Amino acid sequence: MEAKPKRATIRQVAAATGLSPAAVSYALRGLQVSSETQERVRRVASEMGYEADPIARALRGGTTGMVAVLAGSLSDFWTQGLTHALQRELRAVDRHTVVADADGVPGRELELARRLVDHRVDGLIVSPVGPSSGDWRAIAERVPVVTIGDALPGVATVGEVVFDNDTGVADTLAHLSSLGHRRIAVLSWSLATAPGRRAERAVERAGVELGIRCALVPCAYSLNGSAPLALELLAGADRPTAVFCLSDSIAYGVYAACAELGLRIPGDVAVAGFDDHPISRLLSPPLTTTDWDCGAVARSAVEFLVSALDGGGAVQRRVMAPQLRVRSSTVPG
Amino acid sequence: MEAKPKRATIRQVAAATGLSPAAVSYALRGLQVSSETQERVRRVASEMGYEADPIARALRGGTTGMVAVLAGSLSDFWTQGLTHALQRELRAVDRHTVVADADGVPGRELELARRLVDHRVDGLIVSPVGPSSGDWRAIAERVPVVTIGDALPGVATVGEVVFDNDTGVADTLAHLSSLGHRRIAVLSWSLATAPGRRAERAVERAGVELGIRCALVPCAYSLNGSAPLALELLAGADRPTAVFCLSDSIAYGVYAACAELGLRIPGDVAVAGFDDHPISRLLSPPLTTTDWDCGAVARSAVEFLVSALDGGGAVQRRVMAPQLRVRSSTVPG
DNA sequence: TTGAAAGCGGTACCAG
DNA sequence: CTGGTACCGCTTTCAA
């Protein structure tokens, strides 16, 4: 169709300088050759607009300078924010970033990871949808992997940032319990895709300890996904007195449902979220939720990855402590 | 460090089947060879877990099956949503997607585009930060490019989805004017990076026509960026009676500022946004804003790109019509 | 229908 | 210090 403007190759630069391709390759990377020819080659190369083709280099076995961030679901607002934060951090250390979105399907996450590794990304930061979904081992053997949120059991990752969900869940339920709530619905997106996640187990445990009735309800990610479900839940006869959403995005859907049903928060139902997305503060009433320090998560994940890329040794690990932000969605202001 | 498990190569499959690499290559793509050997090769290949290395294929000049989405700024909530919608649409047509984030810097956008093209993405969907930032021509010559939001002048893109900002801005300002507002602050993120965008020119024109005073204020993307600015703006002596934000994210920052200053919306200041992000409906008061039908934008963009990849001819273009959603942030409910 | 061989654009090993 | 050259893994003429 169009005339493709071929880019300059190393052989052309070699011809232009009267050197061999090998010499040019060395010169441009500051190896072997005299600093004099190095200079000359650099000049000619930039005049010709030459830059090494990353694909050719990758095929040979080198690196691409590209790191992949694999998001479990970009429907989720907090995940969107985390992704953005990761890109920022990676750029700060001069790594280019590509993002891929598994859209909530664990199998897809693994497939994307494979594809990205095939494309020779230098490293992978992944927030798994479900912990045990398939053969991550092979991936981790080919490229450094840092996980966020759920460790991959039995896989040799180079770093993990995990959330202390047990404490986070327990704190929230204790808070609700102390306000007198005994019938609490817990909405979680991960139930459907990965039953048995730690957060859910924590819910059950805390429920028993506190002597309250927690009904776990599987739920679509995202506002639009959770609103219909919440509508049904809250319109029913045996309406819970509080709803605990394992993601702020889900809580927004509950807000929408309450608005539609004319229910007052927290008078008719108390609502708690779980990520502290920036918008949660702005809602009316502001949403009680749990802050994990998104910025710190991103910083650690990138730090772990970079140190592995630089040849660092031991696997690194950081446990994020939850910070319950009590706002008016549970406690009337 | 670790033992890298080498993946199977075409030569190994060739050896295993007693054929030549060429025959295997053909067989796997259903070309030339007899359907009998085709079958046999397929079986052996899948047994060995063989899959063609996309990098080698790309180097040879083929395609990668990967499309890149280049976002102007993932700080912006609406852009985040658009990105997600694009991924969904692309997956629906079996294209894999990678996302890159220019984070509001036009120059970075171009650099990322170059890098992605170097990595042999098959196509590019880009929502430009600023229209005239550098040499997009060379990019568009190597790979099909679809733009969203701002066409790239003089560049041979294969498709464009543009917003009728003129009408959108005029409608909003007319709405505010009809409510009696005469001193309106217009917050725009693009002023700083790309002065002279159409939206801004539209503001000036509409201001003149309606006989109202519009003060254009450059503004950071995102809630956290706009809040301090809004604080300053609204705490000043000559406070505007209405604020028109050229992105919902910015409006959220204005909400935050109003909350801090104890200003009532719309009593003390009316606020209007410009994207209709799903959350805008949920705020108190719900935000008056302009809907562009994000889903339709994504569908068209992907349709344009796919038709170009399939060899389609003429450049395609769609103009999105604005839909003003009047809510209580301008008209008390 | 199948096979041999020449690339795609670099890099790294080996002589010189 | 520099130049030849054999790869990396796949595709695609061109012959057989």
PDB file of N, CA and C (backbone and C1' of nucleotides) in Angstrom, chain D:
ATOM      1  P    DC D   1      42.214  -0.617  23.164  1.00  0.00           P
ATOM      2  O5'  DC D   1      41.848  -1.052  21.689  1.00  0.00           O
ATOM      3  C5'  DC D   1      41.912  -0.136  20.643  1.00  0.00           C
ATOM      4  C4'  DC D   1      41.953  -0.908  19.341  1.00  0.00           C
ATOM      5  C3'  DC D   1      40.592  -0.952  18.607  1.00  0.00           C
ATOM      6  O3'  DC D   1      40.806  -0.452  17.282  1.00  0.00           O
ATOM      7  C1'  DC D   1      41.615  -3.083  18.621  1.00  0.00           C
ATOM      8  P    DT D   2      39.622   0.271  16.511  1.00  0.00           P
ATOM      9  O5'  DT D   2      39.261  -0.890  15.490  1.00  0.00           O
ATOM     10  C5'  DT D   2      40.188  -1.190  14.448  1.00  0.00           C
ATOM     11  C4'  DT D   2      39.886  -2.542  13.874  1.00  0.00           C
ATOM     12  C3'  DT D   2      38.489  -2.700  13.258  1.00  0.00           C
ATOM     13  O3'  DT D   2      38.625  -2.579  11.844  1.00  0.00           O
ATOM     14  C1'  DT D   2      39.271  -4.674  14.367  1.00  0.00           C
ATOM     15  P    DG D   3      37.312  -2.581  10.939  1.00  0.00           P
ATOM     16  O5'  DG D   3      37.281  -4.110  10.510  1.00  0.00           O
ATOM     17  C5'  DG D   3      38.422  -4.658   9.865  1.00  0.00           C
ATOM     18  C4'  DG D   3      38.166  -6.107   9.501  1.00  0.00           C
ATOM     19  C3'  DG D   3      36.832  -6.341   8.793  1.00  0.00           C
ATOM     20  O3'  DG D   3      37.063  -7.182   7.666  1.00  0.00           O
ATOM     21  C1'  DG D   3      36.981  -7.711  10.743  1.00  0.00           C
ATOM     22  P    DG D   4      35.914  -7.572   6.727  1.00  0.00           P
ATOM     23  O5'  DG D   4      35.659  -9.037   7.276  1.00  0.00           O
ATOM     24  C5'  DG D   4      36.032 -10.135   6.470  1.00  0.00           C
ATOM     25  C4'  DG D   4      35.949 -11.419   7.274  1.00  0.00           C
ATOM     26  C3'  DG D   4      34.717 -12.251   6.890  1.00  0.00           C
ATOM     27  O3'  DG D   4      35.146 -13.555   6.538  1.00  0.00           O
ATOM     28  C1'  DG D   4      34.834 -11.990   9.252  1.00  0.00           C
ATOM     29  P    DT D   5      34.103 -14.492   5.882  1.00  0.00           P
ATOM     30  O5'  DT D   5      33.253 -15.025   7.120  1.00  0.00           O
ATOM     31  C5'  DT D   5      33.930 -15.607   8.224  1.00  0.00           C
ATOM     32  C4'  DT D   5      32.909 -16.117   9.228  1.00  0.00           C
ATOM     33  C3'  DT D   5      31.597 -16.580   8.595  1.00  0.00           C
ATOM     34  O3'  DT D   5      31.209 -17.774   9.230  1.00  0.00           O
ATOM     35  C1'  DT D   5      31.146 -15.047  10.293  1.00  0.00           C
ATOM     36  P    DA D   6      30.351 -18.775   8.404  1.00  0.00           P
ATOM     37  O5'  DA D   6      29.739 -19.631   9.612  1.00  0.00           O
ATOM     38  C5'  DA D   6      30.496 -19.851  10.800  1.00  0.00           C
ATOM     39  C4'  DA D   6      29.615 -19.671  12.034  1.00  0.00           C
ATOM     40  C3'  DA D   6      28.233 -20.322  11.899  1.00  0.00           C
ATOM     41  O3'  DA D   6      27.904 -20.940  13.139  1.00  0.00           O
ATOM     42  C1'  DA D   6      27.972 -18.050  12.417  1.00  0.00           C
ATOM     43  P    DC D   7      26.754 -21.981  13.195  1.00  0.00           P
ATOM     44  O5'  DC D   7      25.489 -21.161  12.673  1.00  0.00           O
ATOM     45  C5'  DC D   7      24.246 -21.227  13.356  1.00  0.00           C
ATOM     46  C4'  DC D   7      24.219 -20.238  14.509  1.00  0.00           C
ATOM     47  C3'  DC D   7      22.799 -19.887  14.921  1.00  0.00           C
ATOM     48  O3'  DC D   7      22.524 -20.487  16.171  1.00  0.00           O
ATOM     49  C1'  DC D   7      24.139 -17.911  14.580  1.00  0.00           C
ATOM     50  P    DC D   8      21.139 -21.165  16.423  1.00  0.00           P
ATOM     51  O5'  DC D   8      20.246 -20.189  17.283  1.00  0.00           O
ATOM     52  C5'  DC D   8      20.708 -19.159  18.147  1.00  0.00           C
ATOM     53  C4'  DC D   8      19.606 -18.114  18.278  1.00  0.00           C
ATOM     54  C3'  DC D   8      18.266 -18.584  17.713  1.00  0.00           C
ATOM     55  O3'  DC D   8      17.402 -18.906  18.797  1.00  0.00           O
ATOM     56  C1'  DC D   8      18.872 -16.383  16.885  1.00  0.00           C
ATOM     57  P    DG D   9      16.576 -20.223  18.787  1.00  0.00           P
ATOM     58  O5'  DG D   9      15.400 -19.945  17.753  1.00  0.00           O
ATOM     59  C5'  DG D   9      14.373 -19.030  18.095  1.00  0.00           C
ATOM     60  C4'  DG D   9      13.469 -18.832  16.899  1.00  0.00           C
ATOM     61  C3'  DG D   9      12.908 -20.117  16.297  1.00  0.00           C
ATOM     62  O3'  DG D   9      11.512 -19.971  16.226  1.00  0.00           O
ATOM     63  C1'  DG D   9      13.866 -18.761  14.613  1.00  0.00           C
ATOM     64  P    DC D  10      10.600 -21.009  15.486  1.00  0.00           P
ATOM     65  O5'  DC D  10      10.270 -20.241  14.139  1.00  0.00           O
ATOM     66  C5'  DC D  10       9.543 -19.026  14.222  1.00  0.00           C
ATOM     67  C4'  DC D  10       9.615 -18.282  12.920  1.00  0.00           C
ATOM     68  C3'  DC D  10       8.852 -18.939  11.773  1.00  0.00           C
ATOM     69  O3'  DC D  10       7.724 -18.134  11.455  1.00  0.00           O
ATOM     70  C1'  DC D  10      11.008 -18.136  11.104  1.00  0.00           C
ATOM     71  P    DT D  11       6.644 -18.634  10.445  1.00  0.00           P
ATOM     72  O5'  DT D  11       7.166 -18.018   9.064  1.00  0.00           O
ATOM     73  C5'  DT D  11       7.186 -16.616   8.937  1.00  0.00           C
ATOM     74  C4'  DT D  11       7.786 -16.224   7.608  1.00  0.00           C
ATOM     75  C3'  DT D  11       7.031 -16.719   6.377  1.00  0.00           C
ATOM     76  O3'  DT D  11       6.922 -15.597   5.517  1.00  0.00           O
ATOM     77  C1'  DT D  11       9.313 -17.289   6.200  1.00  0.00           C
ATOM     78  P    DT D  12       5.823 -15.607   4.363  1.00  0.00           P
ATOM     79  O5'  DT D  12       6.725 -15.783   3.063  1.00  0.00           O
ATOM     80  C5'  DT D  12       7.807 -14.877   2.852  1.00  0.00           C
ATOM     81  C4'  DT D  12       8.731 -15.425   1.797  1.00  0.00           C
ATOM     82  C3'  DT D  12       8.020 -16.053   0.589  1.00  0.00           C
ATOM     83  O3'  DT D  12       8.656 -15.569  -0.577  1.00  0.00           O
ATOM     84  C1'  DT D  12       9.664 -17.500   1.417  1.00  0.00           C
ATOM     85  P    DT D  13       7.751 -15.127  -1.811  1.00  0.00           P
ATOM     86  O5'  DT D  13       7.869 -16.336  -2.845  1.00  0.00           O
ATOM     87  C5'  DT D  13       8.509 -16.158  -4.088  1.00  0.00           C
ATOM     88  C4'  DT D  13      10.026 -16.176  -3.975  1.00  0.00           C
ATOM     89  C3'  DT D  13      10.663 -16.907  -5.150  1.00  0.00           C
ATOM     90  O3'  DT D  13      11.536 -16.038  -5.863  1.00  0.00           O
ATOM     91  C1'  DT D  13      11.462 -17.767  -3.070  1.00  0.00           C
ATOM     92  P    DC D  14      11.967 -16.318  -7.330  1.00  0.00           P
ATOM     93  O5'  DC D  14      12.665 -17.759  -7.197  1.00  0.00           O
ATOM     94  C5'  DC D  14      13.960 -17.847  -6.607  1.00  0.00           C
ATOM     95  C4'  DC D  14      14.435 -19.282  -6.694  1.00  0.00           C
ATOM     96  C3'  DC D  14      14.091 -19.974  -8.021  1.00  0.00           C
ATOM     97  O3'  DC D  14      15.248 -20.641  -8.500  1.00  0.00           O
ATOM     98  C1'  DC D  14      13.327 -21.270  -6.200  1.00  0.00           C
ATOM     99  P    DA D  15      15.316 -21.107 -10.032  1.00  0.00           P
ATOM    100  O5'  DA D  15      15.725 -22.629  -9.802  1.00  0.00           O
ATOM    101  C5'  DA D  15      15.139 -23.291  -8.709  1.00  0.00           C
ATOM    102  C4'  DA D  15      15.941 -24.467  -8.246  1.00  0.00           C
ATOM    103  C3'  DA D  15      15.976 -25.626  -9.249  1.00  0.00           C
ATOM    104  O3'  DA D  15      17.024 -26.504  -8.902  1.00  0.00           O
ATOM    105  C1'  DA D  15      14.345 -26.036  -7.551  1.00  0.00           C
ATOM    106  P    DA D  16      17.245 -27.824  -9.790  1.00  0.00           P
ATOM    107  O5'  DA D  16      16.445 -28.941  -9.004  1.00  0.00           O
ATOM    108  C5'  DA D  16      16.917 -29.378  -7.719  1.00  0.00           C
ATOM    109  C4'  DA D  16      15.965 -30.415  -7.165  1.00  0.00           C
ATOM    110  C3'  DA D  16      15.711 -31.605  -8.105  1.00  0.00           C
ATOM    111  O3'  DA D  16      15.846 -32.815  -7.374  1.00  0.00           O
ATOM    112  C1'  DA D  16      13.671 -30.688  -7.369  1.00  0.00           C
TER     113       DA D  16
END
